[in-house]
Amino acid sequence: MRLEEIARRLGLEAAVAGKGMAAEVTGGYCSDLLSDVMANAKEGYVWVTIQTHQNVVAVAGLTSVAGVVIAGGHRPDEETIARAGHEGVTILLTPMSGFEVAGRVHALLSQTS
Amino acid sequence: MTDHNSCENAAAAVAAGERLGVTVWPGMELQTREEVHLVCIFAGLKAALDFQGFVYDRLPKLPNRPEKLGRQVIYDEAGRPAGECPKLLLASCEVGLEEAFRRVTAAGGLCYPAHVDRRAFGLIGVLGPFPPEAPFPAYEVSRGTPVDRVRRDCPWIPPGAIVVSSDAHRLEEIESGRTLLEMERPTPAEFLAALEGRVGRKVVVR
């Protein structure tokens, strides 16, 4: 399932709709420690976090995740949005908790596989 | 001396230090909203307490739970309990690390990331091995972590900006002599001059 369809089905707000919106989502990872995400997130993943610092964009680019979901109603820093726009990294927002949104993404991916 | 999100004990420590001939810099170990710890050192008590006011306003409006988290005792200069801080200090302050750096620096203080190598609450562990926007004058490495490893992982850290500290939470954990500061006077301004390698000053990590 493509990221744009997941975003639409779950009502995720696109703070930045980057090139990853069209990517086929291959899995997901939940973590707020960027060193951990760098080690474990894979290309095509949805990354769920409440970390809002601009380094999120750098890590998303390095790991080639399809997009970042910032959960729990947290709003990214201005620099994060600007940098994501510049680098074409998708940032999606939701008031759902990380647990909730990860569960729903997992359910959607399980349906299609 | 840098308590967690607080400077409540700074006045007593400074006064006790004056009595004993030890210079104590009032400070704080700030936990930012990214969950990065920053060492904040101030030239005087007024600046430290002003910053504490800013931090307290941006901490969660929650009380400490002494039975679960431990008591937050405030001491007088003789080491006698003189009060207790009711706020929950074991939390993140709603301030980003770049803004915190700007504020501490504008107040004449020194601000740099603590134990950068630690997974929990360390700049590199939490935010990855990227150069931060804020031009921190120093980067603290935990004792026990090879400084060379940090240099290799983060080649952007300026030479001479690494300090090693014990992050002591108890008296007996204070390690003597890992980082020596050669300064004209024991002031935070001179600490900065040593970090910048100004003539006659330097930072020596052993």
mmCIF file of C-alpha atoms in Angstrom:
data_model
loop_
_atom_site.group_PDB
_atom_site.id
_atom_site.type_symbol
_atom_site.label_atom_id
_atom_site.label_comp_id
_atom_site.label_asym_id
_atom_site.label_seq_id
_atom_site.Cartn_x
_atom_site.Cartn_y
_atom_site.Cartn_z
ATOM 1 C CA MET A 1 0.000 0.000 0.000
ATOM 2 C CA ARG A 2 1.299 3.427 -0.885
ATOM 3 C CA LEU A 3 1.932 6.017 1.793
ATOM 4 C CA GLU A 4 -0.616 8.462 0.389
ATOM 5 C CA GLU A 5 -3.348 5.841 0.763
ATOM 6 C CA ILE A 6 -2.305 5.087 4.359
ATOM 7 C CA ALA A 7 -2.347 8.823 5.111
ATOM 8 C CA ARG A 8 -5.795 9.197 3.564
ATOM 9 C CA ARG A 9 -7.286 6.167 5.354
ATOM 10 C CA LEU A 10 -5.947 7.186 8.747
ATOM 11 C CA GLY A 11 -6.604 10.903 8.337
ATOM 12 C CA LEU A 12 -2.954 11.868 8.767
ATOM 13 C CA GLU A 13 -2.243 15.546 8.117
ATOM 14 C CA ALA A 14 0.539 16.128 5.605
ATOM 15 C CA ALA A 15 2.759 18.848 7.068
ATOM 16 C CA VAL A 16 5.085 18.150 4.150
ATOM 17 C CA ALA A 17 4.010 15.879 1.280
ATOM 18 C CA GLY A 18 7.338 14.764 -0.161
ATOM 19 C CA LYS A 19 8.290 12.222 -2.770
ATOM 20 C CA GLY A 20 7.703 9.359 -0.345
ATOM 21 C CA MET A 21 3.920 9.826 -0.573
ATOM 22 C CA ALA A 22 3.955 7.677 -3.723
ATOM 23 C CA ALA A 23 6.252 5.034 -2.214
ATOM 24 C CA GLU A 24 5.086 1.523 -1.506
ATOM 25 C CA VAL A 25 5.285 1.098 2.289
ATOM 26 C CA THR A 26 7.287 -1.978 3.232
ATOM 27 C CA GLY A 27 7.032 -1.841 7.007
ATOM 28 C CA GLY A 28 7.452 0.464 9.940
ATOM 29 C CA TYR A 29 9.577 1.405 12.921
ATOM 30 C CA CYS A 30 8.783 3.249 16.152
ATOM 31 C CA SER A 31 11.507 5.093 18.038
ATOM 32 C CA ASP A 32 12.431 8.539 19.276
ATOM 33 C CA LEU A 33 16.175 7.927 19.544
ATOM 34 C CA LEU A 34 17.637 8.897 16.193
ATOM 35 C CA SER A 35 20.735 6.761 16.654
ATOM 36 C CA ASP A 36 18.425 3.762 17.059
ATOM 37 C CA VAL A 37 16.356 4.717 14.002
ATOM 38 C CA MET A 38 19.519 5.028 11.913
ATOM 39 C CA ALA A 39 20.426 1.478 12.880
ATOM 40 C CA ASN A 40 17.009 -0.103 12.399
ATOM 41 C CA ALA A 41 14.716 1.767 9.999
ATOM 42 C CA LYS A 42 14.709 0.463 6.438
ATOM 43 C CA GLU A 43 13.899 1.884 3.030
ATOM 44 C CA GLY A 44 10.161 2.202 2.477
ATOM 45 C CA TYR A 45 9.282 2.113 6.179
ATOM 46 C CA VAL A 46 6.893 4.416 7.948
ATOM 47 C CA TRP A 47 8.735 5.871 10.935
ATOM 48 C CA VAL A 48 6.540 6.779 13.912
ATOM 49 C CA THR A 49 8.022 9.170 16.459
ATOM 50 C CA ILE A 50 7.285 12.085 18.766
ATOM 51 C CA GLN A 51 10.746 13.591 18.139
ATOM 52 C CA THR A 52 10.302 16.957 16.377
ATOM 53 C CA HIS A 53 13.875 18.197 16.003
ATOM 54 C CA GLN A 54 15.144 18.938 12.483
ATOM 55 C CA ASN A 55 17.570 16.011 12.650
ATOM 56 C CA VAL A 56 14.488 13.842 12.059
ATOM 57 C CA VAL A 57 14.697 14.991 8.430
ATOM 58 C CA ALA A 58 18.359 14.043 8.124
ATOM 59 C CA VAL A 59 17.707 10.568 9.528
ATOM 60 C CA ALA A 60 14.646 10.093 7.300
ATOM 61 C CA GLY A 61 16.801 10.949 4.288
ATOM 62 C CA LEU A 62 19.655 8.670 5.360
ATOM 63 C CA THR A 63 17.408 5.680 5.938
ATOM 64 C CA SER A 64 15.178 6.360 2.892
ATOM 65 C CA VAL A 65 12.003 5.783 4.892
ATOM 66 C CA ALA A 66 8.813 6.499 2.923
ATOM 67 C CA GLY A 67 7.730 9.049 5.497
ATOM 68 C CA VAL A 68 7.740 10.187 9.094
ATOM 69 C CA VAL A 69 4.606 10.170 11.239
ATOM 70 C CA ILE A 70 4.823 12.553 14.180
ATOM 71 C CA ALA A 71 2.332 11.166 16.666
ATOM 72 C CA GLY A 72 0.630 12.355 19.820
ATOM 73 C CA GLY A 73 -0.323 15.762 18.448
ATOM 74 C CA HIS A 74 3.267 17.001 18.620
ATOM 75 C CA ARG A 75 4.062 19.767 16.167
ATOM 76 C CA PRO A 76 7.424 19.758 14.402
ATOM 77 C CA ASP A 77 9.795 22.690 14.855
ATOM 78 C CA GLU A 78 9.703 25.298 12.079
ATOM 79 C CA GLU A 79 13.210 24.340 10.987
ATOM 80 C CA THR A 80 12.072 20.726 10.665
ATOM 81 C CA ILE A 81 9.233 21.662 8.289
ATOM 82 C CA ALA A 82 11.463 23.971 6.256
ATOM 83 C CA ARG A 83 14.184 21.369 5.929
ATOM 84 C CA ALA A 84 11.724 18.584 5.071
ATOM 85 C CA GLY A 85 10.232 20.766 2.344
ATOM 86 C CA HIS A 86 13.674 21.491 0.999
ATOM 87 C CA GLU A 87 14.742 17.838 0.985
ATOM 88 C CA GLY A 88 11.424 16.354 -0.125
ATOM 89 C CA VAL A 89 10.930 14.340 3.070
ATOM 90 C CA THR A 90 7.325 13.516 3.928
ATOM 91 C CA ILE A 91 6.122 14.543 7.396
ATOM 92 C CA LEU A 92 2.674 13.406 8.500
ATOM 93 C CA LEU A 93 0.962 14.507 11.706
ATOM 94 C CA THR A 94 -1.647 12.847 13.875
ATOM 95 C CA PRO A 95 -3.185 13.367 17.298
ATOM 96 C CA MET A 96 -3.179 9.561 17.711
ATOM 97 C CA SER A 97 -0.559 8.117 20.043
ATOM 98 C CA GLY A 98 2.387 6.257 18.570
ATOM 99 C CA PHE A 99 0.852 2.990 19.764
ATOM 100 C CA GLU A 100 -2.472 3.724 18.079
ATOM 101 C CA VAL A 101 -1.110 4.881 14.758
ATOM 102 C CA ALA A 102 1.462 2.068 14.559
ATOM 103 C CA GLY A 103 -1.267 -0.484 15.226
ATOM 104 C CA ARG A 104 -3.435 0.942 12.471
ATOM 105 C CA VAL A 105 -0.623 1.109 9.936
ATOM 106 C CA HIS A 106 0.292 -2.463 10.802
ATOM 107 C CA ALA A 107 -3.325 -3.564 10.302
ATOM 108 C CA LEU A 108 -3.515 -1.858 6.891
ATOM 109 C CA LEU A 109 -0.262 -3.457 5.750
ATOM 110 C CA SER A 110 -1.405 -6.879 6.999
ATOM 111 C CA GLN A 111 -4.647 -6.608 4.960
ATOM 112 C CA THR A 112 -2.795 -6.087 1.709
ATOM 113 C CA SER A 113 -0.033 -8.642 2.107
ATOM 114 C CA MET B 1 27.225 22.275 40.173
ATOM 115 C CA THR B 2 24.334 21.399 37.940
ATOM 116 C CA ASP B 3 21.130 19.969 39.382
ATOM 117 C CA HIS B 4 18.549 18.534 37.043
ATOM 118 C CA ASN B 5 16.329 21.341 35.673
ATOM 119 C CA SER B 6 16.978 23.327 38.842
ATOM 120 C CA CYS B 7 19.390 25.730 40.568
ATOM 121 C CA GLU B 8 17.742 25.540 43.993
ATOM 122 C CA ASN B 9 20.922 24.361 45.713
ATOM 123 C CA ALA B 10 23.279 26.719 43.904
ATOM 124 C CA ALA B 11 23.205 29.517 46.506
ATOM 125 C CA ALA B 12 24.135 27.138 49.339
ATOM 126 C CA ALA B 13 26.906 25.507 47.317
ATOM 127 C CA VAL B 14 28.380 28.859 46.265
ATOM 128 C CA ALA B 15 28.298 30.109 49.868
ATOM 129 C CA ALA B 16 29.821 26.906 51.227
ATOM 130 C CA GLY B 17 32.480 27.057 48.536
ATOM 131 C CA GLU B 18 33.384 30.628 49.470
ATOM 132 C CA ARG B 19 33.819 29.545 53.060
ATOM 133 C CA LEU B 20 36.029 26.592 52.098
ATOM 134 C CA GLY B 21 38.050 28.279 49.376
ATOM 135 C CA VAL B 22 36.490 26.337 46.493
ATOM 136 C CA THR B 23 35.032 28.187 43.527
ATOM 137 C CA VAL B 24 31.558 26.871 42.701
ATOM 138 C CA TRP B 25 29.871 27.893 39.454
ATOM 139 C CA PRO B 26 26.086 27.872 39.712
ATOM 140 C CA GLY B 27 24.573 25.817 36.952
ATOM 141 C CA MET B 28 21.863 23.494 35.735
ATOM 142 C CA GLU B 29 21.655 20.258 33.794
ATOM 143 C CA LEU B 30 18.758 21.157 31.542
ATOM 144 C CA GLN B 31 16.641 18.493 29.864
ATOM 145 C CA THR B 32 15.342 19.924 26.587
ATOM 146 C CA ARG B 33 12.230 18.881 24.740
ATOM 147 C CA GLU B 34 14.357 16.610 22.508
ATOM 148 C CA GLU B 35 15.421 14.818 25.739
ATOM 149 C CA VAL B 36 18.957 16.096 25.362
ATOM 150 C CA HIS B 37 20.814 17.154 28.507
ATOM 151 C CA LEU B 38 22.681 20.467 28.395
ATOM 152 C CA VAL B 39 25.184 21.693 30.951
ATOM 153 C CA CYS B 40 24.372 25.356 31.670
ATOM 154 C CA ILE B 41 26.895 27.331 33.712
ATOM 155 C CA PHE B 42 26.294 30.880 34.887
ATOM 156 C CA ALA B 43 28.615 33.639 36.011
ATOM 157 C CA GLY B 44 26.428 34.489 38.996
ATOM 158 C CA LEU B 45 23.476 33.370 41.073
ATOM 159 C CA LYS B 46 21.102 35.986 39.676
ATOM 160 C CA ALA B 47 21.542 34.752 36.109
ATOM 161 C CA ALA B 48 21.167 31.140 37.266
ATOM 162 C CA LEU B 49 17.951 31.827 39.149
ATOM 163 C CA ASP B 50 16.510 33.906 36.299
ATOM 164 C CA PHE B 51 17.100 30.958 33.990
ATOM 165 C CA GLN B 52 15.562 28.625 36.557
ATOM 166 C CA GLY B 53 12.423 30.791 36.475
ATOM 167 C CA PHE B 54 12.245 30.409 32.692
ATOM 168 C CA VAL B 55 12.712 26.631 32.964
ATOM 169 C CA TYR B 56 10.144 26.213 35.746
ATOM 170 C CA ASP B 57 7.540 28.019 33.612
ATOM 171 C CA ARG B 58 8.114 25.514 30.833
ATOM 172 C CA LEU B 59 8.219 22.310 32.874
ATOM 173 C CA PRO B 60 5.051 20.185 33.008
ATOM 174 C CA LYS B 61 2.663 21.473 35.661
ATOM 175 C CA LEU B 62 3.006 18.313 37.708
ATOM 176 C CA PRO B 63 4.105 17.720 41.313
ATOM 177 C CA ASN B 64 7.038 15.510 42.229
ATOM 178 C CA ARG B 65 6.060 12.132 43.674
ATOM 179 C CA PRO B 66 8.691 11.664 46.384
ATOM 180 C CA GLU B 67 7.565 8.128 47.251
ATOM 181 C CA LYS B 68 8.278 6.960 43.704
ATOM 182 C CA LEU B 69 10.902 9.375 42.398
ATOM 183 C CA GLY B 70 12.773 10.401 45.514
ATOM 184 C CA ARG B 71 12.739 13.629 47.503
ATOM 185 C CA GLN B 72 14.043 16.876 46.005
ATOM 186 C CA VAL B 73 15.649 18.348 49.092
ATOM 187 C CA ILE B 74 16.977 21.906 49.161
ATOM 188 C CA TYR B 75 19.940 22.335 51.510
ATOM 189 C CA ASP B 76 21.450 25.305 53.275
ATOM 190 C CA GLU B 77 25.157 26.085 53.125
ATOM 191 C CA ALA B 78 25.866 23.923 56.172
ATOM 192 C CA GLY B 79 24.307 20.930 54.427
ATOM 193 C CA ARG B 80 21.131 20.954 56.504
ATOM 194 C CA PRO B 81 17.783 20.323 54.778
ATOM 195 C CA ALA B 82 16.065 23.699 54.374
ATOM 196 C CA GLY B 83 13.141 22.819 52.131
ATOM 197 C CA GLU B 84 11.906 20.673 49.324
ATOM 198 C CA CYS B 85 11.132 21.454 45.692
ATOM 199 C CA PRO B 86 7.541 20.390 44.974
ATOM 200 C CA LYS B 87 7.791 20.560 41.161
ATOM 201 C CA LEU B 88 8.408 17.487 39.049
ATOM 202 C CA LEU B 89 12.002 18.070 37.931
ATOM 203 C CA LEU B 90 12.427 14.666 36.300
ATOM 204 C CA ALA B 91 10.899 15.863 33.022
ATOM 205 C CA SER B 92 11.702 17.715 29.827
ATOM 206 C CA CYS B 93 11.525 21.497 29.662
ATOM 207 C CA GLU B 94 9.480 22.764 26.707
ATOM 208 C CA VAL B 95 12.464 24.412 25.020
ATOM 209 C CA GLY B 96 14.497 23.252 22.033
ATOM 210 C CA LEU B 97 18.229 22.875 22.461
ATOM 211 C CA GLU B 98 19.067 25.698 20.033
ATOM 212 C CA GLU B 99 16.823 28.143 21.896
ATOM 213 C CA ALA B 100 18.276 27.007 25.230
ATOM 214 C CA PHE B 101 21.781 27.646 23.915
ATOM 215 C CA ARG B 102 20.781 31.142 22.762
ATOM 216 C CA ARG B 103 19.179 32.023 26.076
ATOM 217 C CA VAL B 104 22.023 30.795 28.291
ATOM 218 C CA THR B 105 24.609 32.462 26.078
ATOM 219 C CA ALA B 106 22.659 35.741 26.039
ATOM 220 C CA ALA B 107 22.636 35.634 29.846
ATOM 221 C CA GLY B 108 26.439 35.487 29.827
ATOM 222 C CA GLY B 109 26.514 31.760 30.571
ATOM 223 C CA LEU B 110 28.097 28.714 29.039
ATOM 224 C CA CYS B 111 25.929 26.016 27.488
ATOM 225 C CA TYR B 112 27.051 22.681 26.059
ATOM 226 C CA PRO B 113 25.685 19.154 25.663
ATOM 227 C CA ALA B 114 26.292 16.724 28.525
ATOM 228 C CA HIS B 115 27.503 13.118 28.083
ATOM 229 C CA VAL B 116 27.043 13.360 24.300
ATOM 230 C CA ASP B 117 27.867 9.677 23.844
ATOM 231 C CA ARG B 118 25.034 8.334 26.006
ATOM 232 C CA ARG B 119 22.043 6.739 24.285
ATOM 233 C CA ALA B 120 19.708 8.224 26.828
ATOM 234 C CA PHE B 121 19.777 12.031 27.083
ATOM 235 C CA GLY B 122 23.019 12.460 25.107
ATOM 236 C CA LEU B 123 23.096 14.709 22.021
ATOM 237 C CA ILE B 124 24.501 12.098 19.642
ATOM 238 C CA GLY B 125 22.522 9.199 21.078
ATOM 239 C CA VAL B 126 19.221 11.050 20.859
ATOM 240 C CA LEU B 127 19.705 13.197 17.749
ATOM 241 C CA GLY B 128 22.320 11.259 15.786
ATOM 242 C CA PRO B 129 25.915 12.144 14.854
ATOM 243 C CA PHE B 130 25.082 15.414 13.094
ATOM 244 C CA PRO B 131 26.582 18.830 13.754
ATOM 245 C CA PRO B 132 24.026 20.870 15.705
ATOM 246 C CA GLU B 133 22.864 24.307 14.574
ATOM 247 C CA ALA B 134 23.945 25.789 17.883
ATOM 248 C CA PRO B 135 27.691 26.553 18.014
ATOM 249 C CA PHE B 136 28.279 24.817 21.339
ATOM 250 C CA PRO B 137 31.657 25.756 22.823
ATOM 251 C CA ALA B 138 32.155 22.295 24.349
ATOM 252 C CA TYR B 139 31.009 18.691 24.165
ATOM 253 C CA GLU B 140 31.081 16.597 27.308
ATOM 254 C CA VAL B 141 32.104 12.960 26.946
ATOM 255 C CA SER B 142 31.301 10.478 29.716
ATOM 256 C CA ARG B 143 34.121 9.053 31.705
ATOM 257 C CA GLY B 144 34.834 5.551 30.430
ATOM 258 C CA THR B 145 34.060 6.428 26.815
ATOM 259 C CA PRO B 146 37.159 6.685 24.595
ATOM 260 C CA VAL B 147 37.460 10.280 23.430
ATOM 261 C CA ASP B 148 38.978 9.049 20.153
ATOM 262 C CA ARG B 149 35.792 7.173 19.324
ATOM 263 C CA VAL B 150 33.717 10.319 19.726
ATOM 264 C CA ARG B 151 36.184 12.243 17.569
ATOM 265 C CA ARG B 152 35.944 9.569 14.857
ATOM 266 C CA ASP B 153 32.129 9.424 14.907
ATOM 267 C CA CYS B 154 31.779 13.212 14.995
ATOM 268 C CA PRO B 155 34.694 14.755 13.096
ATOM 269 C CA TRP B 156 32.834 18.081 13.127
ATOM 270 C CA ILE B 157 33.501 18.580 16.857
ATOM 271 C CA PRO B 158 36.195 21.279 16.971
ATOM 272 C CA PRO B 159 39.556 20.139 18.305
ATOM 273 C CA GLY B 160 39.877 21.182 21.907
ATOM 274 C CA ALA B 161 36.104 21.349 22.474
ATOM 275 C CA ILE B 162 35.857 17.956 24.173
ATOM 276 C CA VAL B 163 35.736 17.853 27.948
ATOM 277 C CA VAL B 164 35.435 14.715 30.062
ATOM 278 C CA SER B 165 33.407 14.953 33.245
ATOM 279 C CA SER B 166 32.241 12.445 35.788
ATOM 280 C CA ASP B 167 28.502 13.358 35.688
ATOM 281 C CA ALA B 168 28.707 12.680 39.418
ATOM 282 C CA HIS B 169 25.387 12.358 41.232
ATOM 283 C CA ARG B 170 27.065 11.625 44.568
ATOM 284 C CA LEU B 171 30.116 13.120 46.271
ATOM 285 C CA GLU B 172 32.116 9.925 45.982
ATOM 286 C CA GLU B 173 31.548 9.841 42.219
ATOM 287 C CA ILE B 174 33.422 13.083 41.644
ATOM 288 C CA GLU B 175 36.571 12.157 39.772
ATOM 289 C CA SER B 176 39.516 14.476 40.091
ATOM 290 C CA GLY B 177 41.684 15.669 37.311
ATOM 291 C CA ARG B 178 40.318 14.234 34.038
ATOM 292 C CA THR B 179 39.834 17.668 32.498
ATOM 293 C CA LEU B 180 42.143 20.460 33.556
ATOM 294 C CA LEU B 181 41.333 24.051 32.694
ATOM 295 C CA GLU B 182 44.262 26.436 32.520
ATOM 296 C CA MET B 183 42.733 29.844 33.170
ATOM 297 C CA GLU B 184 43.665 33.261 34.469
ATOM 298 C CA ARG B 185 40.817 33.204 36.979
ATOM 299 C CA PRO B 186 38.238 30.523 37.819
ATOM 300 C CA THR B 187 35.302 32.091 35.960
ATOM 301 C CA PRO B 188 32.973 30.737 33.268
ATOM 302 C CA ALA B 189 34.265 33.453 30.906
ATOM 303 C CA GLU B 190 37.773 32.085 31.375
ATOM 304 C CA PHE B 191 36.479 28.531 30.840
ATOM 305 C CA LEU B 192 35.150 29.737 27.478
ATOM 306 C CA ALA B 193 38.501 31.427 26.733
ATOM 307 C CA ALA B 194 40.258 28.124 27.493
ATOM 308 C CA LEU B 195 37.893 26.241 25.169
ATOM 309 C CA GLU B 196 38.587 28.779 22.457
ATOM 310 C CA GLY B 197 42.308 28.311 23.029
ATOM 311 C CA ARG B 198 42.974 31.970 23.729
ATOM 312 C CA VAL B 199 46.560 32.856 24.617
ATOM 313 C CA GLY B 200 47.662 31.503 27.975
ATOM 314 C CA ARG B 201 44.596 29.277 28.444
ATOM 315 C CA LYS B 202 43.876 25.731 27.511
ATOM 316 C CA VAL B 203 41.801 22.643 28.161
ATOM 317 C CA VAL B 204 43.748 19.480 28.884
ATOM 318 C CA VAL B 205 41.938 16.120 28.841
ATOM 319 C CA ARG B 206 43.952 13.344 30.455
#
